[in-house]
Coordinates of C-alpha atoms in Angstrom, one line a residue:
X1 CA 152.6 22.5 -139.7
X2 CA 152.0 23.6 -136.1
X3 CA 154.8 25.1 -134.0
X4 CA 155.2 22.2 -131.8
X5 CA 155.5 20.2 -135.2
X6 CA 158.0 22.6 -136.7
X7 CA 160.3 23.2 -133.9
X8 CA 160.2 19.4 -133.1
X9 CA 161.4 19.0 -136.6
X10 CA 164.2 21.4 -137.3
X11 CA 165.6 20.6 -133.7
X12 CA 166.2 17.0 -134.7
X13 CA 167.4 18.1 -137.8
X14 CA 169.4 20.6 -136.8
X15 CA 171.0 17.9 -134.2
X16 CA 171.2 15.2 -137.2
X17 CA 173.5 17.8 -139.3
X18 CA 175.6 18.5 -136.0
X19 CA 176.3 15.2 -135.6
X20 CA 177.1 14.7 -139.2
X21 CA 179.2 17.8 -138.5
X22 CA 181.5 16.5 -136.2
X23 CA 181.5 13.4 -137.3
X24 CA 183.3 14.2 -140.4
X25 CA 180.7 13.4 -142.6
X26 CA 180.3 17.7 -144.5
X27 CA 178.4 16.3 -147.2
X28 CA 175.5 14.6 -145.0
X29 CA 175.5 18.3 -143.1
X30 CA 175.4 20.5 -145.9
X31 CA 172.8 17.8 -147.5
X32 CA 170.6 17.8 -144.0
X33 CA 170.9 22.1 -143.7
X34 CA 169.9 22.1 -147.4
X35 CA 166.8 20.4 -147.1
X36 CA 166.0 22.3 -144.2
X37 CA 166.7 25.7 -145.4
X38 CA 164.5 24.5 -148.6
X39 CA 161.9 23.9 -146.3
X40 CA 161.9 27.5 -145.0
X41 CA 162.0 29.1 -148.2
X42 CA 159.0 27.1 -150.1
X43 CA 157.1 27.8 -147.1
X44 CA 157.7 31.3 -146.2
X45 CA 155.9 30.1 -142.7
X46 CA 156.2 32.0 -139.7
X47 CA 155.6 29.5 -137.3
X48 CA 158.7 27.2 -139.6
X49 CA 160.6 30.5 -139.4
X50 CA 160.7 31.2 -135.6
X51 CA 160.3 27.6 -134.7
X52 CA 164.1 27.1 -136.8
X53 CA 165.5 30.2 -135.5
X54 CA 164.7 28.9 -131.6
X55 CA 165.9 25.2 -132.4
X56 CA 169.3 26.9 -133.8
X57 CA 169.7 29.4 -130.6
X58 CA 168.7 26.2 -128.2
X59 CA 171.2 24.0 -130.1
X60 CA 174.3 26.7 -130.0
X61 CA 173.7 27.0 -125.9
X62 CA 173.7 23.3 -125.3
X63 CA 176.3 22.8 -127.7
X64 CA 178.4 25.6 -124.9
X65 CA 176.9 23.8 -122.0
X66 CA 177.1 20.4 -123.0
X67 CA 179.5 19.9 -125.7
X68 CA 180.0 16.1 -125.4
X69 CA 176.1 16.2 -126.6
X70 CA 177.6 16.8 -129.9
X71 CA 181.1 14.7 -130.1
X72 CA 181.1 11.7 -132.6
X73 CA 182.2 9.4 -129.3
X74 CA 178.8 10.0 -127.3
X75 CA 177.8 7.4 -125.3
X76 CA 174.6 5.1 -126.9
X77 CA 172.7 5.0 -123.6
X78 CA 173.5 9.5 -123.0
X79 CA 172.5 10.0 -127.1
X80 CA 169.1 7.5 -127.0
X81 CA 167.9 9.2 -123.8
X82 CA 168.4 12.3 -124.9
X83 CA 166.3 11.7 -128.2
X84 CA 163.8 10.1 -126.3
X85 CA 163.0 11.7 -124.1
X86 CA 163.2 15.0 -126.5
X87 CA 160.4 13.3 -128.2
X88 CA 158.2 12.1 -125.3
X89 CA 158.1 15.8 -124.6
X90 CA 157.1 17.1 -128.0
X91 CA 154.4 14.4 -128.2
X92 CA 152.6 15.0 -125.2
X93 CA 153.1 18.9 -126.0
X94 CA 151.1 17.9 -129.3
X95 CA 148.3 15.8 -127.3
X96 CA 147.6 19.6 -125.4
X97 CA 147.5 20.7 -128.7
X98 CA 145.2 18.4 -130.1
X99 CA 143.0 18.7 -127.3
X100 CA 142.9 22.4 -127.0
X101 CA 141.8 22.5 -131.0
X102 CA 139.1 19.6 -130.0
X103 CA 137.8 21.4 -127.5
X104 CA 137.5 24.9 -128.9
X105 CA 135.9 23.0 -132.0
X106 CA 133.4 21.4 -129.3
X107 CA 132.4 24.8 -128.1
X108 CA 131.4 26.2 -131.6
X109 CA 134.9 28.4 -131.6
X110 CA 137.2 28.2 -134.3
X111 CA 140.5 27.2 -132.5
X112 CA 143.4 30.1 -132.5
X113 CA 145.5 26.9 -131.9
X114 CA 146.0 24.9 -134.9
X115 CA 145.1 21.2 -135.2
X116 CA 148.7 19.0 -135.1
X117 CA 148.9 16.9 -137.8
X118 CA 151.5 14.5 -136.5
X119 CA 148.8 13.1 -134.3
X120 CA 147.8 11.0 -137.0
X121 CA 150.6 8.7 -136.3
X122 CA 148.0 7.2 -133.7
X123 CA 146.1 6.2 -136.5
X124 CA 147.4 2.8 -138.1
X125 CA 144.4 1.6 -139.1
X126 CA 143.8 4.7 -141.0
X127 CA 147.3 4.7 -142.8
X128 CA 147.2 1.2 -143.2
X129 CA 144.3 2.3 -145.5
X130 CA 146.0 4.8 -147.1
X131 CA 149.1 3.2 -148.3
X132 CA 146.4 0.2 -149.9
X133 CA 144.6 3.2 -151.0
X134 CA 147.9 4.1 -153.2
X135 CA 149.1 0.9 -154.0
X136 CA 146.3 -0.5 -155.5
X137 CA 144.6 2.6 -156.8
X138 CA 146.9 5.5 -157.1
X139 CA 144.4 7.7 -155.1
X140 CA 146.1 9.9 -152.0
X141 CA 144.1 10.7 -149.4
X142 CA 144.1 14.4 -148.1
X143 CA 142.1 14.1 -144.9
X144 CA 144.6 12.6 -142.7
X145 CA 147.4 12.2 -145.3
X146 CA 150.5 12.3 -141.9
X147 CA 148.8 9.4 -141.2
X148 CA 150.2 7.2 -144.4
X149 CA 153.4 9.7 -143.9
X150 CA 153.9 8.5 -140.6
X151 CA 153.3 4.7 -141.1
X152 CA 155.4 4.4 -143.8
X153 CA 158.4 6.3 -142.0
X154 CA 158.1 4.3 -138.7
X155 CA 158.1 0.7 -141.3
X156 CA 160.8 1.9 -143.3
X157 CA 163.0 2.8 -139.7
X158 CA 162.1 -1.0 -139.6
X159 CA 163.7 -2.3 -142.5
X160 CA 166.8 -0.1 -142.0
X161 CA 167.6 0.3 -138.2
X162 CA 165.4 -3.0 -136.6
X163 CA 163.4 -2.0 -133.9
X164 CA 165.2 1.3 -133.3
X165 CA 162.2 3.5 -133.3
X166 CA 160.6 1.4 -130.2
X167 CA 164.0 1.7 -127.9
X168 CA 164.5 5.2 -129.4
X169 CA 161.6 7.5 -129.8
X170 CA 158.4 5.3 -128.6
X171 CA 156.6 7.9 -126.0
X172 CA 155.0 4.6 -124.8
X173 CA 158.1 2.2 -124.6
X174 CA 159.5 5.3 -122.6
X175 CA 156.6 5.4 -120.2
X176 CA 156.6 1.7 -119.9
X177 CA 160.5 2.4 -119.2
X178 CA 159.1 4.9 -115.9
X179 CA 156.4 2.9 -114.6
X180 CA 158.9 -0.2 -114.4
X181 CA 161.4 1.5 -112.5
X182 CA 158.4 2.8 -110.0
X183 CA 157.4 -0.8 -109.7
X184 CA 160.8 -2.1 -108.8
X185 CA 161.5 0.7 -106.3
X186 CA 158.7 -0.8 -104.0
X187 CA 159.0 -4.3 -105.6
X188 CA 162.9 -5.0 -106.2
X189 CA 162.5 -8.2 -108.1
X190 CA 162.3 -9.7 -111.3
X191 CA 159.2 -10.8 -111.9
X192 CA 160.0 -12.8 -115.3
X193 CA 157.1 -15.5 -116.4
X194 CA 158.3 -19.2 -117.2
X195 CA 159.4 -19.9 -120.3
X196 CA 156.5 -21.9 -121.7
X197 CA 154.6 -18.9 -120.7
X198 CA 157.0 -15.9 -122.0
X199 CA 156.4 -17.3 -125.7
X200 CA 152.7 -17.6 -126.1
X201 CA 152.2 -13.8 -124.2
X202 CA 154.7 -12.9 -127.0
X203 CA 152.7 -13.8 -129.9
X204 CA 149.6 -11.9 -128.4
X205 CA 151.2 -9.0 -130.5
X206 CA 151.2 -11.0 -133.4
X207 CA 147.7 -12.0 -133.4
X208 CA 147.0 -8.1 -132.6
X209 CA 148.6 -7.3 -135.4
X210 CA 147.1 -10.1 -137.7
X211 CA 143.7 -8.2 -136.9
X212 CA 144.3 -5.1 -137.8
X213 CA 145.8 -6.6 -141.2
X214 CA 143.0 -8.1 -141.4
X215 CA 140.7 -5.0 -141.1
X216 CA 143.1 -3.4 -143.7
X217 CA 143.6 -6.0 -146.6
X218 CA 140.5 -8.1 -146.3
X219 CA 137.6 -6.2 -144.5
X220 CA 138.6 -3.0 -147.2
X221 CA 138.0 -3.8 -150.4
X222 CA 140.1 -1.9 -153.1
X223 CA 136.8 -0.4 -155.0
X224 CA 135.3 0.9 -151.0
X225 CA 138.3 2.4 -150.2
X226 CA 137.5 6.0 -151.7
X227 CA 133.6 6.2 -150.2
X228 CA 135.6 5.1 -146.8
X229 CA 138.2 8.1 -147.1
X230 CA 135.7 10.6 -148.1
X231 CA 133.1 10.1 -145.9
X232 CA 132.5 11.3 -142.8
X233 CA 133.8 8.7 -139.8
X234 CA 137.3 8.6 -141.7
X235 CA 137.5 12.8 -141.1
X236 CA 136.8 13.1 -137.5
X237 CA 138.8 9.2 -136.9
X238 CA 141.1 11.1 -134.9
X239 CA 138.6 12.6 -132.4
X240 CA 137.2 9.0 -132.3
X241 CA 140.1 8.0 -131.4
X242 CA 140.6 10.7 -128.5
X243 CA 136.9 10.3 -127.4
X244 CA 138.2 6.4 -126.9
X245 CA 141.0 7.7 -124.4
X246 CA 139.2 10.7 -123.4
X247 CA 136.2 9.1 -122.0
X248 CA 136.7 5.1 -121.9
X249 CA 134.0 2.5 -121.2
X250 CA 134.7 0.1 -118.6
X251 CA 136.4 -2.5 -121.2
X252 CA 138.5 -0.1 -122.3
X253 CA 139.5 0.8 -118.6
X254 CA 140.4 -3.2 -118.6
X255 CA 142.4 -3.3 -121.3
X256 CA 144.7 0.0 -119.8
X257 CA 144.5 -1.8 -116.5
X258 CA 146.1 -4.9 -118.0
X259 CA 148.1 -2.7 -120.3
X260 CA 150.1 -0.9 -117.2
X261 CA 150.4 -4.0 -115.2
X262 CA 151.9 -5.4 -117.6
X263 CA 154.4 -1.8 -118.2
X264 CA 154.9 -2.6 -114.7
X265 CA 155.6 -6.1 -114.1
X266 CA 158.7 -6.6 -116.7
X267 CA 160.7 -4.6 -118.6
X268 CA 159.1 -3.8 -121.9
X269 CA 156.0 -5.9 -121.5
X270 CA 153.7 -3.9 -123.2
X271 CA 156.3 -3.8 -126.5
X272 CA 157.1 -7.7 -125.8
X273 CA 153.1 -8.9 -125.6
X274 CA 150.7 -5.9 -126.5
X275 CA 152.1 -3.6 -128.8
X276 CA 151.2 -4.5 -132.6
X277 CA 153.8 -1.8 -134.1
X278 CA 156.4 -3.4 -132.3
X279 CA 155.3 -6.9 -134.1
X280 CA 155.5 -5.0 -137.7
X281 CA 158.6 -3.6 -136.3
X282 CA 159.6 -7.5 -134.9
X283 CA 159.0 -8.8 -138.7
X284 CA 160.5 -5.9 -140.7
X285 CA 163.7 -6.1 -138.3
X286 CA 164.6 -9.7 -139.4
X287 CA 165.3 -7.9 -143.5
X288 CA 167.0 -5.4 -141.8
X289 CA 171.2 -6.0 -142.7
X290 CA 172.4 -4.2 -139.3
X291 CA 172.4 -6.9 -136.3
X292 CA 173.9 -6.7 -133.5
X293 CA 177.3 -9.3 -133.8
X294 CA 179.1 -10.7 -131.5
X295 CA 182.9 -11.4 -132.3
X296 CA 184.6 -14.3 -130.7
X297 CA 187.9 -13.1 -131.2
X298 CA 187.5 -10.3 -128.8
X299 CA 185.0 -11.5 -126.5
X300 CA 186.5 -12.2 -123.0
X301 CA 184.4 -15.1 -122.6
X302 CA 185.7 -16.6 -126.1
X303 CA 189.3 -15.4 -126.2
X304 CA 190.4 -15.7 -122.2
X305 CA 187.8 -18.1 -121.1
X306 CA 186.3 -15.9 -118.5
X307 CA 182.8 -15.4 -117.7
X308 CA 181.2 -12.3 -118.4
X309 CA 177.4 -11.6 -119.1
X310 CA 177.2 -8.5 -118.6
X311 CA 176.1 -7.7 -122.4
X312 CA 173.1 -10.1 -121.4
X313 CA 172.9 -8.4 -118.3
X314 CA 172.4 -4.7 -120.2
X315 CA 169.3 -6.1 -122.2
X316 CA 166.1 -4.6 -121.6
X317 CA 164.6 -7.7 -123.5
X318 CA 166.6 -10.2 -121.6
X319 CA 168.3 -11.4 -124.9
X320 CA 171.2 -13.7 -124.1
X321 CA 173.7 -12.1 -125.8
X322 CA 176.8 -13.5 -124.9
X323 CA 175.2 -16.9 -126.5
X324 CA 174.8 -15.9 -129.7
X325 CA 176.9 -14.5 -132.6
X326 CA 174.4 -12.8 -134.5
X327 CA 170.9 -11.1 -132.5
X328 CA 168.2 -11.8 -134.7
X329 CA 165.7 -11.8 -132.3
X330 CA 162.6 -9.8 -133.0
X331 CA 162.3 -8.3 -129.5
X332 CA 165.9 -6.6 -130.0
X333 CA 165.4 -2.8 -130.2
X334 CA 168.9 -1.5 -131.2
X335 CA 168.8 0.3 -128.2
X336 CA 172.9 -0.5 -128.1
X337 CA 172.7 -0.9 -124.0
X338 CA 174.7 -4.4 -124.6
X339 CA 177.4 -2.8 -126.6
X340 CA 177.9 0.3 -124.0
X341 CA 178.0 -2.7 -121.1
X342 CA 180.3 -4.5 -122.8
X343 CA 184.1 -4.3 -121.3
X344 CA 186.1 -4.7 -124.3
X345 CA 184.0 -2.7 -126.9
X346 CA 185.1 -4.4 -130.0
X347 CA 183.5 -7.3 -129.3
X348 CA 180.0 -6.6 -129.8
X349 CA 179.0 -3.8 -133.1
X350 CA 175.8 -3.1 -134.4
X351 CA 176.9 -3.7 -138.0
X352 CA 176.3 -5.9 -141.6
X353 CA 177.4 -9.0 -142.2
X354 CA 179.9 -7.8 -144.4
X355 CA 181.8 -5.9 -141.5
X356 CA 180.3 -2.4 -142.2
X357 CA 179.8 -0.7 -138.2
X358 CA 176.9 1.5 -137.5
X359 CA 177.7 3.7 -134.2
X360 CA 175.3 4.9 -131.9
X361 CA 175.7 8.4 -133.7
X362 CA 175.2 6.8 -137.3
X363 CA 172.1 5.4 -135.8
X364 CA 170.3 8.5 -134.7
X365 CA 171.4 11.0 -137.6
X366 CA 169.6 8.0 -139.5
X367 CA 166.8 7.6 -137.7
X368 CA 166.4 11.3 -136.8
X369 CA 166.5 11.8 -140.7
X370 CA 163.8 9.1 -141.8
X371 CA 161.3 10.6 -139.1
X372 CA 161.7 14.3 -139.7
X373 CA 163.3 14.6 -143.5
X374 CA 160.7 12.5 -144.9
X375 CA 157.7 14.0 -143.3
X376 CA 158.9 17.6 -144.2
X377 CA 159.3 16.5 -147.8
X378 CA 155.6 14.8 -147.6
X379 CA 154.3 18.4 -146.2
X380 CA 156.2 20.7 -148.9
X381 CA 154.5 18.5 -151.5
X382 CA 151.2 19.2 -150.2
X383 CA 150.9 15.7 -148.0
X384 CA 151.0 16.2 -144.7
X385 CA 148.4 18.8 -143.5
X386 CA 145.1 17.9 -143.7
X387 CA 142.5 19.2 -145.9
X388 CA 139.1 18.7 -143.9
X389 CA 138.1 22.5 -143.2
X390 CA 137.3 23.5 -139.3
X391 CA 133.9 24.5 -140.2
X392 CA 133.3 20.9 -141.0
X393 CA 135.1 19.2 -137.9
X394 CA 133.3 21.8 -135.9
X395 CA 130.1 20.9 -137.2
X396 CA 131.0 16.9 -137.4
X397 CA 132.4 17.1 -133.6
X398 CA 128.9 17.9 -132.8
X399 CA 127.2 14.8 -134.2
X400 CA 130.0 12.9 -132.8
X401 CA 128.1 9.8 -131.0
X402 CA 126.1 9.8 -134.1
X403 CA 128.4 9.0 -137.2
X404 CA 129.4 5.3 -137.3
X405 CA 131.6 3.1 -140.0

């Protein structure tokens, strides 16, 4: 793992076993520290090492300058900012990276700065390939292995926690988030579509998504999966995919210019029509036992007969919350803004149907575990950094333009 990758991980964490800490819950701590400390000692890494030691000091001085950062009653809207933005930094931090190692490999150099493996999370196609790839066959790839890692963590955050890793830790819902409020401060109006419009733009994700399935479960066949993963596109897929971004064609300047209008013009429109993860996300989220649930018997507009949407109001996804009892909609992101609106707080919980209450805490020591624990047990079992030597990027990088499917 690269710095960037390793402080990123032992400051969330770190944070995750605080707020287990002070939460009450010593076993989920001393469970969380554990693994970490494991980590240190099977790796024996300096860059793990230091990394660690940093996250710990930086945690002890915001926990003196910011104590309410670590109480068990933290605000949902002060705790998902905080991780998100946390996040949005160490990602574009590991696109530097990534290009810095690109370019040095371009140049003939071997790069003093090491390749981040984490950036194979921009790879779905690749993953998707992978996880087939071990289904149906067993076989693990080892060329961008993070990439199956990642996919399977940010599916799994699905099933558990709905659509929390889109309101939580997206670097792209978080941007869309920015170039909104830029928008509205020279625009200040809703620009919401019809509703005979809103629902076909929606399933624009779907159909996305539908291709790329496609791509994975019919255009791979089981037996070409193994050429695919050892030849030579699938180890530089992730400086084709930068080369795409990097230098785009005027098509693919369209689709970003549609893409941030879109960012721009409502709130969450690229995760609401664009964004197939969010769709995956948008299925997997209706299995998922937390909702958020409405209780009548507290509700002001239920008990006392007064009108109140503010709930409503709070969502980003313009979800009409105070009409429904139980949020099953696929656009809902967990992001917990309804419940922190709400005046009287019991009467909106993100919980099971059986009564058992997640808080905004429980919900980002869980989702801060899925995304780090389970990639730093994938890369002290030997699947996370890749395994394609630098000589051969560095000689691959140069025949670029030249190496197709």
């Amino acid at each position: 793992m690269s710095f960037i990758e390793s402080f990123t991980l032992a400051l969330a964490l770190l944070y995750a076993t605080s707020l287990m800490f002070y939460s009450g819950k010593r076993w989920g701590a001393l469970t969380s520290l554990s693994l970490l400390g494991a980590g240190m000692i099977a790796t024996l890494y300096w860059p793990m090492l230091l990394a660690t030691a940093l996250a710990a000091v930086g945690l002890g001085l915001a926990k003196r300058l910011a104590p309410n950062l670590f109480s068990p009653e933290i605000k949902a809207n002060t705790i998902r900012e905080l991780i998100h933005h946390t996040l949005a930094v160490s990602m574009l931090l590991v696109a530097v990276q990534f290009t810095c190692n690109a370019i040095m490999l371009k140049m003939g150099q071997t790069p003093w700065l090491m390749r981040p493996d984490v950036g194979d999370a921009f790879l779905p196609i690749a993953g998707g390939i992978e996880l087939k790839a071990i289904i149906t066959l067993g076989y693990w790839d080892q060329t961008h292995p993070a990439a199956a890692v990642m996919l399977a963590v940010v599916m799994l955050t699905g099933l558990l926690c709905k659509r929390a890793f889109c309101g939580w830790a997206c670097p792209l819902g978080l941007a869309g988030e920015y170039l909104y409020k830029l928008r509205k401060r020279f625009i200040n109006r809703e620009l919401l579509p019809p509703a005979w419009l809103d629902w076909p733009l929606r399933m624009l994700k779907y159909l996305l998504l539908l291709a790329l399935l496609y791509i994975i479960i019919a255009g791979m066949p089981s037996q070409a999966i193994p050429s695919y993963l050892n030849g030579n596109y699938h180890k530089i897929a992730d400086l084709k995919m930068a080369l795409f971004f990097i230098t785009p064609g005027l098509i693919t300047l369209l689709c970003f210019a549609v893409i941030l209008a879109l960012a721009a013009w409502r709130r969450q429109g690229f995760c609401r029509y664009i964004c197939p993860y969010g769709a995956l996300l948008g299925i997997l989220s209706f299995l998922s036992p937390l909702k958020i649930r409405r209780h009548t018997e507290h509700c002001l507009i239920d008990s006392k007969g007064m009108k109140c949407d503010k709930c409503s109001r709070a969502c980003p996804a313009n979800i009409k919350v105070h009409q429904q009892i139980n949020i099953r909609s696929d656009e809902c992101q967990a992001c917990m803004r309804c419940i922190n609106a709400c005046p009287k707080k019991a009467s909106l919980t993100f919980s099971t149907r059986n009564g058992w209450q997640m808080s905004a805490t429980g919900l980002a020591i869980t989702l801060l575990t899925l995304l780090f624990a389970i990639p730093l047990l994938a890369y002290l079992n030997g699947f996370w950094v890749s395994q394609t030597p630098d000589d051969i990027r560095m000689y691959l990088i140069q025949h670029l333009n030249a190496i197709g499917h």
